[in-house]
Coordinates of C-alpha atoms in Angstrom, one line a residue:
Chain N
X1 CA -4.7 61.6 -31.0
X2 CA -4.9 58.9 -33.6
X3 CA -5.9 57.1 -35.8
X4 CA -5.8 60.3 -37.8
X5 CA -8.1 59.4 -40.7
X6 CA -11.0 57.7 -38.8
X7 CA -11.0 60.7 -36.5
X8 CA -11.1 63.2 -39.4
X9 CA -7.8 64.9 -38.4
X10 CA -6.5 64.2 -41.8
X11 CA -9.3 64.6 -44.4
X12 CA -10.6 61.5 -46.2
X13 CA -9.4 62.9 -49.5
X14 CA -5.8 62.3 -48.5
X15 CA -6.5 58.7 -47.9
X16 CA -5.3 57.5 -51.3
X17 CA -2.3 59.7 -51.4
X18 CA -1.2 58.3 -48.0
X19 CA -1.9 54.8 -49.3
X20 CA 0.6 55.3 -52.2
X21 CA 3.2 56.8 -49.8
X22 CA 2.8 54.0 -47.3
X23 CA 2.9 51.4 -50.0
X24 CA 6.1 52.8 -51.4
X25 CA 7.8 52.6 -48.0
X26 CA 6.5 49.1 -47.6
X27 CA 7.7 48.0 -51.0
X28 CA 11.0 49.6 -50.6
X29 CA 11.8 48.0 -47.3
X30 CA 10.4 44.6 -48.3
X31 CA 12.5 44.6 -51.5
X32 CA 15.5 45.9 -49.7
X33 CA 15.2 43.1 -47.1
X34 CA 15.3 40.5 -49.9
X35 CA 11.6 39.6 -50.2
X36 CA 11.8 39.8 -53.9
X37 CA 13.7 36.6 -54.1
X38 CA 11.6 33.4 -53.9
X39 CA 14.5 31.2 -53.1
X40 CA 15.5 33.5 -50.2
X41 CA 11.9 33.4 -48.9
X42 CA 11.5 29.7 -49.1
X43 CA 14.8 29.2 -47.3
X44 CA 12.8 29.6 -44.2
X45 CA 11.1 26.2 -44.8
X46 CA 14.3 24.4 -45.6
X47 CA 16.4 26.0 -42.9
X48 CA 19.0 27.7 -45.2
X49 CA 17.8 31.3 -44.8
X50 CA 15.7 32.7 -42.0
X51 CA 15.4 36.3 -43.3
X52 CA 11.7 36.1 -43.6
X53 CA 11.2 34.9 -40.0
X54 CA 13.5 37.7 -38.7
X55 CA 11.9 40.5 -40.6
X56 CA 8.4 39.2 -40.0
X57 CA 8.8 38.7 -36.2
X58 CA 10.8 41.9 -35.7
X59 CA 8.1 43.9 -37.6
X60 CA 5.2 42.3 -35.6
X61 CA 6.9 42.9 -32.3
X62 CA 7.9 46.4 -33.1
X63 CA 4.4 47.3 -34.2
X64 CA 2.7 45.7 -31.3
X65 CA 5.0 47.3 -28.7
X66 CA 4.7 50.6 -30.5
X67 CA 0.9 50.5 -30.6
X68 CA 0.6 49.7 -26.9
X69 CA 3.0 52.5 -26.0
X70 CA 1.0 54.9 -28.2
X71 CA -2.2 53.7 -26.5
X72 CA -0.7 54.3 -23.1
X73 CA 0.4 57.8 -24.1
X74 CA -3.1 58.4 -25.4
X75 CA -1.9 59.0 -28.9
X76 CA -4.1 56.3 -30.5
X77 CA -7.6 55.1 -29.7
X78 CA -7.3 51.3 -29.9
X79 CA -11.0 50.9 -30.2
X80 CA -10.9 52.6 -33.6
X81 CA -8.1 50.4 -34.9
X82 CA -9.3 47.7 -37.2
X83 CA -9.0 44.2 -35.6
X84 CA -9.0 41.4 -38.1
X85 CA -12.1 39.4 -37.4
X86 CA -11.8 35.8 -36.2
X87 CA -13.5 33.1 -38.2
X88 CA -11.9 30.1 -36.7
X89 CA -12.5 27.4 -39.4
X90 CA -12.0 29.9 -42.2
X91 CA -8.7 31.1 -40.7
X92 CA -7.4 27.5 -40.3
X93 CA -8.5 26.1 -43.6
X94 CA -7.5 29.3 -45.5
X95 CA -4.1 29.3 -43.7
X96 CA -3.5 25.6 -44.6
X97 CA -4.3 26.2 -48.3
X98 CA -2.1 29.3 -48.3
X99 CA 0.8 27.3 -46.7
X100 CA 0.7 24.8 -49.6
X101 CA 0.7 27.8 -52.0
X102 CA 3.7 29.3 -50.1
X103 CA 6.0 26.3 -50.6
X104 CA 4.8 25.5 -54.1
X105 CA 4.9 29.1 -55.4
X106 CA 7.7 30.5 -53.2
X107 CA 5.9 33.7 -52.8
X108 CA 3.0 35.2 -50.9
X109 CA 0.8 37.9 -52.5
X110 CA 2.8 40.8 -51.2
X111 CA 6.2 39.4 -52.0
X112 CA 5.1 38.3 -55.5
X113 CA 4.3 41.8 -56.4
X114 CA 7.6 43.0 -55.1
X115 CA 9.4 40.3 -57.2
X116 CA 7.3 41.3 -60.2
X117 CA 8.2 44.9 -59.7
X118 CA 11.9 44.2 -60.2
X119 CA 11.3 41.8 -63.1
X120 CA 11.0 38.4 -61.6
X121 CA 8.9 36.4 -64.0
X122 CA 8.0 33.8 -61.4
X123 CA 6.6 36.7 -59.3
X124 CA 4.5 37.9 -62.3
X125 CA 3.2 34.3 -62.9
X126 CA 2.4 33.9 -59.2
X127 CA 0.4 37.2 -59.2
X128 CA -1.5 35.9 -62.3
X129 CA -2.2 32.6 -60.5
X130 CA -3.3 34.6 -57.4
X131 CA -6.0 36.4 -59.5
X132 CA -7.1 33.1 -61.1
X133 CA -7.4 31.6 -57.6
X134 CA -9.5 34.6 -56.5
X135 CA -11.6 34.1 -59.6
X136 CA -12.1 30.4 -58.8
X137 CA -13.2 31.3 -55.3
X138 CA -15.6 34.0 -56.4
X139 CA -17.2 31.8 -59.0
X140 CA -17.5 29.0 -56.6
X141 CA -18.6 31.2 -53.7
X142 CA -21.7 29.1 -53.0
X143 CA -19.4 26.1 -52.4
X144 CA -17.0 28.0 -50.1
X145 CA -19.7 30.1 -48.4
X146 CA -20.1 27.9 -45.4
X147 CA -16.4 27.7 -44.9
X148 CA -16.0 31.4 -45.4
X149 CA -18.4 32.2 -42.6
X150 CA -17.4 29.3 -40.5
X151 CA -16.6 29.7 -36.8
X152 CA -17.3 33.4 -36.4
X153 CA -16.0 34.6 -33.0
X154 CA -16.1 38.3 -33.5
X155 CA -13.5 41.0 -33.6
X156 CA -11.6 39.5 -30.8
X157 CA -7.9 39.6 -29.8
X158 CA -5.9 36.7 -28.6
X159 CA -5.5 38.3 -25.1
X160 CA -9.2 38.8 -24.8
X161 CA -9.8 35.2 -25.7
X162 CA -7.3 33.8 -23.2
X163 CA -8.1 36.6 -20.7
X164 CA -4.5 37.7 -20.1
X165 CA -2.9 41.2 -20.1
X166 CA -2.0 42.4 -23.6
X167 CA 1.2 43.9 -22.4
X168 CA 2.3 40.7 -20.8
X169 CA 1.5 38.8 -23.9
X170 CA 3.6 41.2 -26.0
X171 CA 6.5 40.8 -23.6
X172 CA 6.3 37.0 -23.8
X173 CA 5.9 37.2 -27.6
X174 CA 9.1 39.4 -27.8
X175 CA 11.0 36.9 -25.7
X176 CA 9.9 34.0 -27.9
X177 CA 10.8 36.0 -31.0
X178 CA 14.4 36.7 -29.7
X179 CA 14.8 33.1 -28.7
X180 CA 13.6 32.1 -32.2
X181 CA 16.2 34.4 -33.8
X182 CA 18.9 32.8 -31.7
X183 CA 17.9 29.2 -32.4
X184 CA 17.5 29.8 -36.1
X185 CA 21.1 30.9 -36.3
X186 CA 22.1 27.6 -34.8
X187 CA 19.9 25.7 -37.3
X188 CA 21.3 27.7 -40.2
X189 CA 24.8 26.6 -39.3
X190 CA 23.9 23.0 -39.4
X191 CA 21.9 23.0 -42.6
X192 CA 23.7 22.5 -45.9
X193 CA 23.9 26.0 -47.5
X194 CA 22.2 26.6 -50.8
X195 CA 23.6 29.1 -53.2
X196 CA 21.0 31.3 -54.8
Chain C
X1 CA 27.0 35.9 -32.2
X2 CA 28.0 39.5 -32.4
X3 CA 27.8 41.8 -29.4
X4 CA 25.6 44.3 -31.2
X5 CA 22.9 41.7 -31.6
X6 CA 23.0 40.9 -27.9
X7 CA 22.7 44.6 -27.1
X8 CA 19.8 45.1 -29.5
X9 CA 18.0 42.0 -28.3
X10 CA 18.3 43.0 -24.7
X11 CA 17.1 46.5 -25.5
X12 CA 14.0 45.0 -27.3
X13 CA 13.2 42.8 -24.4
X14 CA 13.6 45.7 -22.0
X15 CA 11.3 47.9 -24.0
X16 CA 8.7 45.1 -24.1
X17 CA 9.1 44.5 -20.4
X18 CA 8.5 48.2 -19.8
X19 CA 5.1 47.7 -21.3
X20 CA 4.3 45.2 -18.6
X21 CA 5.4 47.7 -15.9
X22 CA 3.2 50.5 -17.2
X23 CA 0.4 51.2 -14.9
X24 CA -3.1 50.5 -16.2
X25 CA -4.3 53.8 -17.5
X26 CA -8.0 54.5 -17.2
X27 CA -8.5 56.1 -20.5
X28 CA -11.5 58.3 -20.6
X29 CA -13.5 56.2 -23.0
X30 CA -16.5 58.3 -22.6
X31 CA -17.0 61.1 -25.0
X32 CA -16.4 64.6 -23.7
X33 CA -19.5 66.6 -22.5
X34 CA -19.3 69.1 -25.4
X35 CA -19.5 66.3 -28.0
X36 CA -22.3 64.6 -26.1
X37 CA -24.3 67.9 -26.0
X38 CA -23.8 68.3 -29.7
X39 CA -25.1 64.8 -30.3
X40 CA -28.1 65.4 -28.0
X41 CA -29.0 68.6 -29.9
X42 CA -28.9 66.6 -33.2
X43 CA -32.4 65.3 -33.7
X44 CA -31.6 62.7 -36.2
X45 CA -31.7 59.9 -33.6
X46 CA -35.5 60.1 -33.6
X47 CA -37.1 57.6 -35.9
X48 CA -40.8 57.9 -36.6
X49 CA -43.2 55.1 -35.8
X50 CA -44.1 54.8 -39.5
X51 CA -40.5 54.1 -40.4
X52 CA -40.1 51.6 -37.7
X53 CA -43.4 49.9 -38.6
X54 CA -42.2 49.7 -42.2
X55 CA -39.0 48.1 -41.2
X56 CA -40.7 45.5 -38.9
X57 CA -43.1 44.6 -41.7
X58 CA -40.1 44.2 -44.1
X59 CA -38.5 41.9 -41.5
X60 CA -35.4 44.1 -41.8
X61 CA -32.7 42.2 -39.9
X62 CA -30.6 45.3 -39.3
X63 CA -32.9 46.7 -36.8
X64 CA -33.1 45.8 -33.1
X65 CA -35.9 47.1 -30.9
X66 CA -35.2 47.6 -27.3
X67 CA -38.0 48.1 -24.8
X68 CA -36.6 50.0 -21.9
X69 CA -39.7 49.7 -19.7
X70 CA -40.0 47.3 -16.8
X71 CA -40.4 43.6 -17.3
X72 CA -44.1 43.6 -16.3
X73 CA -44.9 46.3 -18.9
X74 CA -42.9 44.4 -21.5
X75 CA -44.7 41.1 -20.7
X76 CA -48.1 42.7 -21.0
X77 CA -47.5 44.4 -24.3
X78 CA -44.5 45.2 -26.5
X79 CA -43.6 45.6 -30.2
X80 CA -43.0 42.4 -32.2
X81 CA -39.4 41.2 -32.0
X82 CA -38.5 43.7 -29.3
X83 CA -36.1 42.7 -26.5
X84 CA -36.5 44.0 -22.9
X85 CA -33.6 45.9 -21.3
X86 CA -35.2 47.8 -18.4
X87 CA -33.6 51.3 -18.0
X88 CA -32.1 50.4 -14.7
X89 CA -30.3 47.4 -16.2
X90 CA -28.9 49.4 -19.1
X91 CA -25.3 49.2 -17.8
X92 CA -25.4 45.5 -16.9
X93 CA -22.7 43.4 -18.4
X94 CA -25.0 40.9 -20.0
X95 CA -26.8 43.5 -22.2
X96 CA -23.7 45.1 -23.6
X97 CA -23.3 42.8 -26.6
X98 CA -26.8 43.7 -27.6
X99 CA -26.4 47.4 -27.3
X100 CA -22.9 47.7 -28.8
X101 CA -23.3 46.2 -32.2
X102 CA -21.8 46.9 -35.6
X103 CA -24.2 47.2 -38.5
X104 CA -27.4 46.9 -36.5
X105 CA -29.6 49.9 -35.6
X106 CA -30.6 49.8 -32.0
X107 CA -33.9 51.5 -31.4
X108 CA -34.9 52.4 -27.9
X109 CA -38.6 52.9 -27.0
X110 CA -40.7 53.3 -23.9
X111 CA -44.2 54.7 -23.3
X112 CA -43.0 58.1 -24.3
X113 CA -39.7 59.6 -25.4
X114 CA -38.2 60.2 -22.0
X115 CA -36.9 56.9 -20.7
X116 CA -35.8 55.7 -24.2
X117 CA -33.8 59.0 -24.6
X118 CA -32.1 58.4 -21.2
X119 CA -31.0 55.0 -22.3
X120 CA -29.8 56.6 -25.6
X121 CA -27.7 59.1 -23.7
X122 CA -26.2 56.4 -21.4
X123 CA -25.2 54.2 -24.4
X124 CA -23.9 57.2 -26.4
X125 CA -21.6 58.1 -23.5
X126 CA -20.3 54.5 -23.7
X127 CA -19.3 55.3 -27.3
X128 CA -21.8 52.9 -28.9
X129 CA -22.9 53.6 -32.4
X130 CA -26.1 53.3 -34.5
X131 CA -28.4 54.2 -31.6
X132 CA -31.9 55.5 -32.2
X133 CA -35.0 56.5 -30.3
X134 CA -38.5 55.8 -31.4
X135 CA -40.2 59.2 -31.6
X136 CA -43.1 59.5 -29.2
X137 CA -42.7 55.9 -28.0
X138 CA -45.6 53.5 -27.7
X139 CA -48.1 56.3 -27.2
X140 CA -47.4 57.6 -30.6
X141 CA -47.3 54.1 -31.9
X142 CA -50.9 53.6 -30.8
X143 CA -52.2 56.9 -32.1
X144 CA -50.3 56.7 -35.4
X145 CA -50.1 53.0 -36.3
X146 CA -52.7 51.2 -34.3
X147 CA -55.5 53.7 -34.4
X148 CA -54.7 56.0 -37.3
X149 CA -57.1 58.9 -37.8
X150 CA -58.5 59.8 -41.2
X151 CA -56.9 62.9 -42.5
X152 CA -59.3 65.7 -43.4
X153 CA -60.6 65.7 -46.9
X154 CA -58.6 68.7 -47.8
X155 CA -55.3 67.1 -47.0
X156 CA -52.8 66.5 -49.7
X157 CA -52.5 63.0 -51.3
X158 CA -49.4 62.1 -49.3
X159 CA -51.4 62.2 -46.1
X160 CA -53.9 59.7 -47.5
X161 CA -51.1 57.4 -48.7
X162 CA -49.6 57.6 -45.3
X163 CA -53.1 56.9 -43.8
X164 CA -53.4 53.8 -46.0
X165 CA -50.1 52.6 -45.0
X166 CA -50.9 53.1 -41.3
X167 CA -54.2 51.3 -41.7
X168 CA -52.5 48.4 -43.4
X169 CA -49.8 48.3 -40.7
X170 CA -52.5 48.4 -38.1
X171 CA -54.0 45.3 -39.5
X172 CA -50.6 43.7 -39.7
X173 CA -49.9 44.4 -36.1
X174 CA -53.4 43.2 -35.1
X175 CA -54.7 46.5 -34.0
X176 CA -58.4 47.5 -34.2
X177 CA -58.9 48.1 -37.9
X178 CA -60.8 51.3 -38.2
X179 CA -64.4 51.2 -39.2
X180 CA -64.2 53.7 -42.0
X181 CA -62.5 51.3 -44.5
X182 CA -64.2 52.7 -47.5
X183 CA -61.1 54.2 -48.8
X184 CA -59.2 52.0 -51.2
X185 CA -55.8 51.0 -49.9
X186 CA -53.7 52.4 -52.7
X187 CA -50.7 50.3 -52.2
X188 CA -48.1 51.1 -49.6
X189 CA -46.5 54.1 -50.9
X190 CA -44.6 55.2 -47.9
X191 CA -41.0 55.8 -48.7
X192 CA -38.9 53.3 -46.8
X193 CA -35.7 55.1 -46.3
X194 CA -33.0 52.5 -46.1
X195 CA -29.9 53.8 -44.5
X196 CA -26.6 52.8 -46.1
X197 CA -25.1 50.4 -43.7
X198 CA -22.1 51.9 -42.0
X199 CA -19.0 49.9 -42.6
X200 CA -16.2 49.8 -40.1
X201 CA -12.7 50.4 -41.4
X202 CA -12.3 47.8 -44.0
X203 CA -9.8 45.0 -43.5
X204 CA -6.3 44.5 -44.7
X205 CA -5.6 42.1 -47.4
Chain X
X1 CA 23.4 48.2 -41.8
X2 CA 24.0 46.3 -45.0
X3 CA 24.6 42.6 -45.2
X4 CA 26.5 41.0 -48.0
X5 CA 25.4 37.6 -49.2
X6 CA 27.4 35.3 -51.4
X7 CA 26.6 36.9 -54.7
X8 CA 27.4 40.4 -53.7
X9 CA 23.9 41.8 -53.9
X10 CA 23.3 43.8 -50.8
X11 CA 20.2 43.4 -48.7
X12 CA 19.3 45.2 -45.5
X13 CA 20.2 43.5 -42.3
X14 CA 17.0 41.6 -41.6
X15 CA 16.5 43.1 -38.1
X16 CA 16.9 46.6 -39.5
X17 CA 14.4 45.7 -42.2
X18 CA 12.1 44.3 -39.6
X19 CA 12.2 47.4 -37.4
X20 CA 11.6 49.6 -40.4
X21 CA 8.7 47.5 -41.6
X22 CA 7.3 47.5 -38.1
X23 CA 7.5 51.3 -37.9
X24 CA 5.8 51.6 -41.3
X25 CA 3.1 49.4 -40.1
X26 CA 2.8 51.4 -36.9
X27 CA 2.5 54.6 -38.9
X28 CA -0.1 52.9 -41.0
X29 CA -2.2 52.1 -38.0
X30 CA -1.6 55.5 -36.5
X31 CA -2.7 57.3 -39.7
X32 CA -5.4 55.1 -41.1
X33 CA -6.5 52.8 -38.3
X34 CA -5.9 49.7 -40.4
X35 CA -3.1 47.5 -41.5
X36 CA -1.3 46.7 -44.7
X37 CA -2.4 44.2 -47.3
X38 CA -1.7 42.8 -50.7
X39 CA -4.3 40.2 -51.8
X40 CA -7.1 42.7 -51.4
X41 CA -5.8 44.6 -54.4
X42 CA -5.7 41.4 -56.5
X43 CA -9.3 40.8 -55.5
X44 CA -10.3 44.4 -56.5
X45 CA -8.6 43.7 -59.9
X46 CA -10.5 40.5 -60.4
X47 CA -13.8 42.2 -59.4
X48 CA -13.1 45.1 -61.7
X49 CA -12.3 42.8 -64.6
X50 CA -15.4 40.6 -64.1
X51 CA -17.5 43.7 -63.7
X52 CA -16.1 45.0 -67.0
X53 CA -16.5 41.8 -69.0
X54 CA -19.8 40.6 -67.5
X55 CA -21.4 43.3 -65.4
X56 CA -24.7 41.4 -65.0
X57 CA -22.9 38.3 -63.7
X58 CA -20.9 40.3 -61.3
X59 CA -24.0 42.0 -59.9
X60 CA -25.8 38.7 -59.4
X61 CA -22.9 36.9 -57.9
X62 CA -23.1 36.7 -54.1
X63 CA -19.3 37.4 -53.7
X64 CA -18.5 40.1 -56.4
X65 CA -21.6 42.1 -55.5
X66 CA -20.1 42.7 -52.0
X67 CA -17.4 44.8 -53.6
X68 CA -19.4 46.7 -56.2
X69 CA -21.1 49.9 -55.4
X70 CA -22.8 52.4 -57.6
X71 CA -20.6 55.4 -56.8
X72 CA -17.2 53.9 -56.5
X73 CA -15.2 52.0 -59.1
X74 CA -14.1 48.6 -57.8
X75 CA -10.5 49.6 -58.3
X76 CA -10.9 52.7 -56.1
X77 CA -9.9 51.1 -52.9
X78 CA -7.2 51.9 -50.4
X79 CA -5.4 48.7 -51.0
X80 CA -5.1 49.2 -54.8
X81 CA -3.4 52.6 -54.2
X82 CA -1.2 51.0 -51.6
X83 CA -0.2 48.3 -54.0
X84 CA 0.7 50.8 -56.7
X85 CA 3.0 52.4 -54.1
X86 CA 4.4 48.9 -53.2
X87 CA 5.3 48.3 -56.9
X88 CA 6.9 51.7 -57.2
X89 CA 8.8 51.4 -53.9
X90 CA 10.1 47.9 -54.8
X91 CA 11.1 49.1 -58.2
X92 CA 13.0 52.0 -56.7
X93 CA 14.8 49.7 -54.2
X94 CA 15.6 47.2 -56.9
X95 CA 17.0 50.0 -59.1
X96 CA 19.2 51.4 -56.4
X97 CA 20.6 48.0 -55.6
X98 CA 21.0 47.0 -59.2
X99 CA 18.6 44.1 -59.0
X100 CA 16.3 45.1 -61.9
X101 CA 16.4 42.3 -64.4
X102 CA 13.9 40.1 -66.2
X103 CA 14.6 36.6 -65.0
X104 CA 13.0 33.5 -63.4
X105 CA 14.6 32.6 -60.2
X106 CA 14.8 28.9 -59.8
X107 CA 16.8 26.0 -58.5
X108 CA 19.3 25.0 -61.2
X109 CA 18.1 21.4 -60.8
X110 CA 14.7 22.2 -62.2
X111 CA 13.7 23.9 -65.5
X112 CA 12.3 27.4 -65.8
X113 CA 9.0 26.0 -67.1
X114 CA 8.6 23.7 -64.0
X115 CA 9.3 26.7 -61.7
X116 CA 6.7 28.8 -63.5
X117 CA 4.1 26.1 -63.4
X118 CA 4.5 25.7 -59.7
X119 CA 4.5 29.5 -59.2
X120 CA 1.1 29.6 -60.9
X121 CA -0.2 26.7 -58.8
X122 CA 1.1 28.4 -55.7
X123 CA -0.7 31.6 -56.8
X124 CA -4.0 29.8 -57.3
X125 CA -3.7 28.2 -53.8
X126 CA -2.9 31.5 -52.3
X127 CA -5.8 33.1 -54.1
X128 CA -8.4 30.7 -52.8
X129 CA -6.8 30.5 -49.3
X130 CA -6.6 34.3 -48.9
X131 CA -10.2 34.7 -49.8
X132 CA -11.3 32.1 -47.3
X133 CA -9.2 33.5 -44.5
X134 CA -10.0 37.1 -45.5
X135 CA -6.4 38.0 -45.9
X136 CA -2.9 36.8 -46.8
X137 CA 0.4 36.9 -45.0
X138 CA 0.5 40.7 -44.9
X139 CA -3.2 41.5 -44.3
X140 CA -4.2 38.7 -41.9
X141 CA -1.0 37.4 -40.4
X142 CA 1.3 40.5 -40.2
X143 CA -1.3 43.2 -39.7
X144 CA -3.6 40.9 -37.7
X145 CA -0.9 39.6 -35.3
X146 CA 0.4 43.2 -34.7
X147 CA -2.9 44.2 -33.2
X148 CA -3.1 40.8 -31.4
X149 CA -6.1 39.6 -33.4
X150 CA -6.9 36.0 -32.5
X151 CA -7.7 35.3 -36.2
X152 CA -4.5 36.9 -37.3
X153 CA -2.5 34.6 -35.0
X154 CA -4.4 31.5 -36.1
X155 CA -4.0 32.3 -39.8
X156 CA -0.2 33.0 -39.3
X157 CA 0.3 29.7 -37.5
X158 CA -1.8 27.8 -40.1
X159 CA 0.2 29.3 -43.0
X160 CA 3.6 28.6 -41.6
X161 CA 2.6 25.3 -40.0
X162 CA 1.2 24.0 -43.3
X163 CA 4.1 25.4 -45.3
X164 CA 6.5 23.4 -43.0
X165 CA 4.3 20.3 -43.3
X166 CA 4.3 20.4 -47.0
X167 CA 7.9 21.5 -47.4
X168 CA 9.1 17.9 -47.8
X169 CA 6.8 17.2 -50.7
X170 CA 8.1 20.3 -52.6
X171 CA 11.8 19.9 -51.6
X172 CA 12.9 19.0 -55.1
X173 CA 11.8 22.5 -56.3
X174 CA 14.1 24.3 -53.9
X175 CA 17.0 22.3 -52.7

C-alpha cells in the first residue's frame, strides 16, 4: 500500500536518499532523451523537432494510467497523493510568463539544469537567470501577492471540476496524445529541417 | 510510419481503455477498527476550555468551533464564532467542506463530552484530520471560564494565574464577573500552546 | 531503442524516454506521494542565499519567511536533494553518450553573446512565472497533469500556448 513515505512504510530518514536516486534516474532519462539541448527543445515551437512533446505526453499518460491502475489494485491511496492546488489566475498568468521565458531562453528550469550538468553554458546562464527571477519575485512579493493567491479553487482535479470519470478522461487524453504524435510527424515532414 | 509504432500506440490505447472498463471499486476509505480504537484511546483530542478560550481571545484563524447540539440550543447560546452542525446532520453533504479541512483545527463541543465525541468518531472514520473535542463541553466552559472559583489560599501560584486568566476571559465573554475582584490581575500568564501547523505533502517545483 | 540524428549523437527513442520518465514519475508518486520538480530547488537556493547574506531581511519578508524554519536549513528540502540527483544523472548520461563539453548551443546566425543574453532573460521570466504558478514545467505541468490536477493542466496549456504565441517574435533566435 502506497504512498510509502506518507504512510511510514519507508521511514522519513530515507526521504533524501530516495530523492537523490529518483533525481538521478530523472536526470539520466531526460538527458538521454535530448532535453539537454535547447535547440532540440525549442524545435517543438517551430515544428522541426517534436521530441519534447513526445516524451512529455508519453510520460504524463504513462503515469496517469499507472496511478489509476495502482489505485484500482489498492496499491496506492490517491487521497494521500499531493494534488497540485489550483489558483486559476496565478496558473494562467504564471504559465503565460513561463511560455515567454521558454521560447526566449530555450530551456525550462529542469532542462536547464540538465544542460548545465553536461557543460552547456546557456543552461548555466538560464539557471542563474532563474534564480534572479525568483529573487525579483520574492523581493516584490507585495506586488505579486494578489496574483499569487488569485482564483483559489482548492486541491481539485480536472475530472472533479468537469464532473466526468477520471478513467474516461485518461482514455480520451491517451487518444489525443497518440493523435498528436501522428500529426506532428506529418508537420515535421513539411517543415524545413534545421541542423543543430 | 513503422509497424512497431502502430503496435505500441494500439497497445497504449488498449491499456488506457482497460481503465475505463474497470469496475468502480469501493475502496474502504474508512480506517480499520483497530486504528480507530487506537485513536479513541488517545486522549490528545481533548482540548481544555482554557486553551480554547485563549485561542478565541487571540482571534486565532486556525480554529473552527463546531456546536453539535440542536439548532434551538445553538440559537439560545453558543460560543462566539461557533458554527452549528447538529449531530444528526454530521454526514450531510453540505457540511463536509467545513469538517474536512487542511490546516484548520475543528473543535467539536456540546453540553458535555458525549455528543461532541460521537461527532469526532464519525469524522475520524471518514479519515478527516485535525479534529478535536472540547473537554467537558459547555458545562465545563461555564464552571471554568464563565464562573471561575477562587482557588484556596494554599494553592500554588500557577493556580492563581490560571484564575486571573479565567476571570479576564469571563469578562471578555460577557460572563458574570465574580464579586471577589480584590486580587490583582497579574497579566495573562497562561501558556498558549500553539501547535505547529500540519503541512500536507509539499508541492513539486 | 536508440535513435540517430544527423550529427551522430545518440538519443533515446522519444517514446522509450517518455515511458521511462513516466515510470520514474509513477515510482516517485508511489514512494513519496508527490511529483518531481526543479524550480523549487532554485527557490531554496535563493532563500538560503538571502538568509545567509541578510537574515533579518529574509525573516521579515512575507515570501522568504514561508520557507525558513528554525530547525531546518532552507537547503534541506526534498527538491534540493532531487536536483543534486538530476545533475549527477544527467552528467552520467552525457558522459556515457560523449556529450560532455563546455559550449553554448546557438543558431549559427546569432552570436554566442546574444544567445546567452536571451537565455538569462528567459531564466528571469521562468523564475517569476514559476513562483506565481507555484511550479514549472516539471512540478506544475508534468507532475500536476499526471494526477489530473486542474491547475496542472491550466499551467501546462498556458506555458505551451504562450510559447507558441510568442514563437514568432523570437524566431530569429532559433531558425
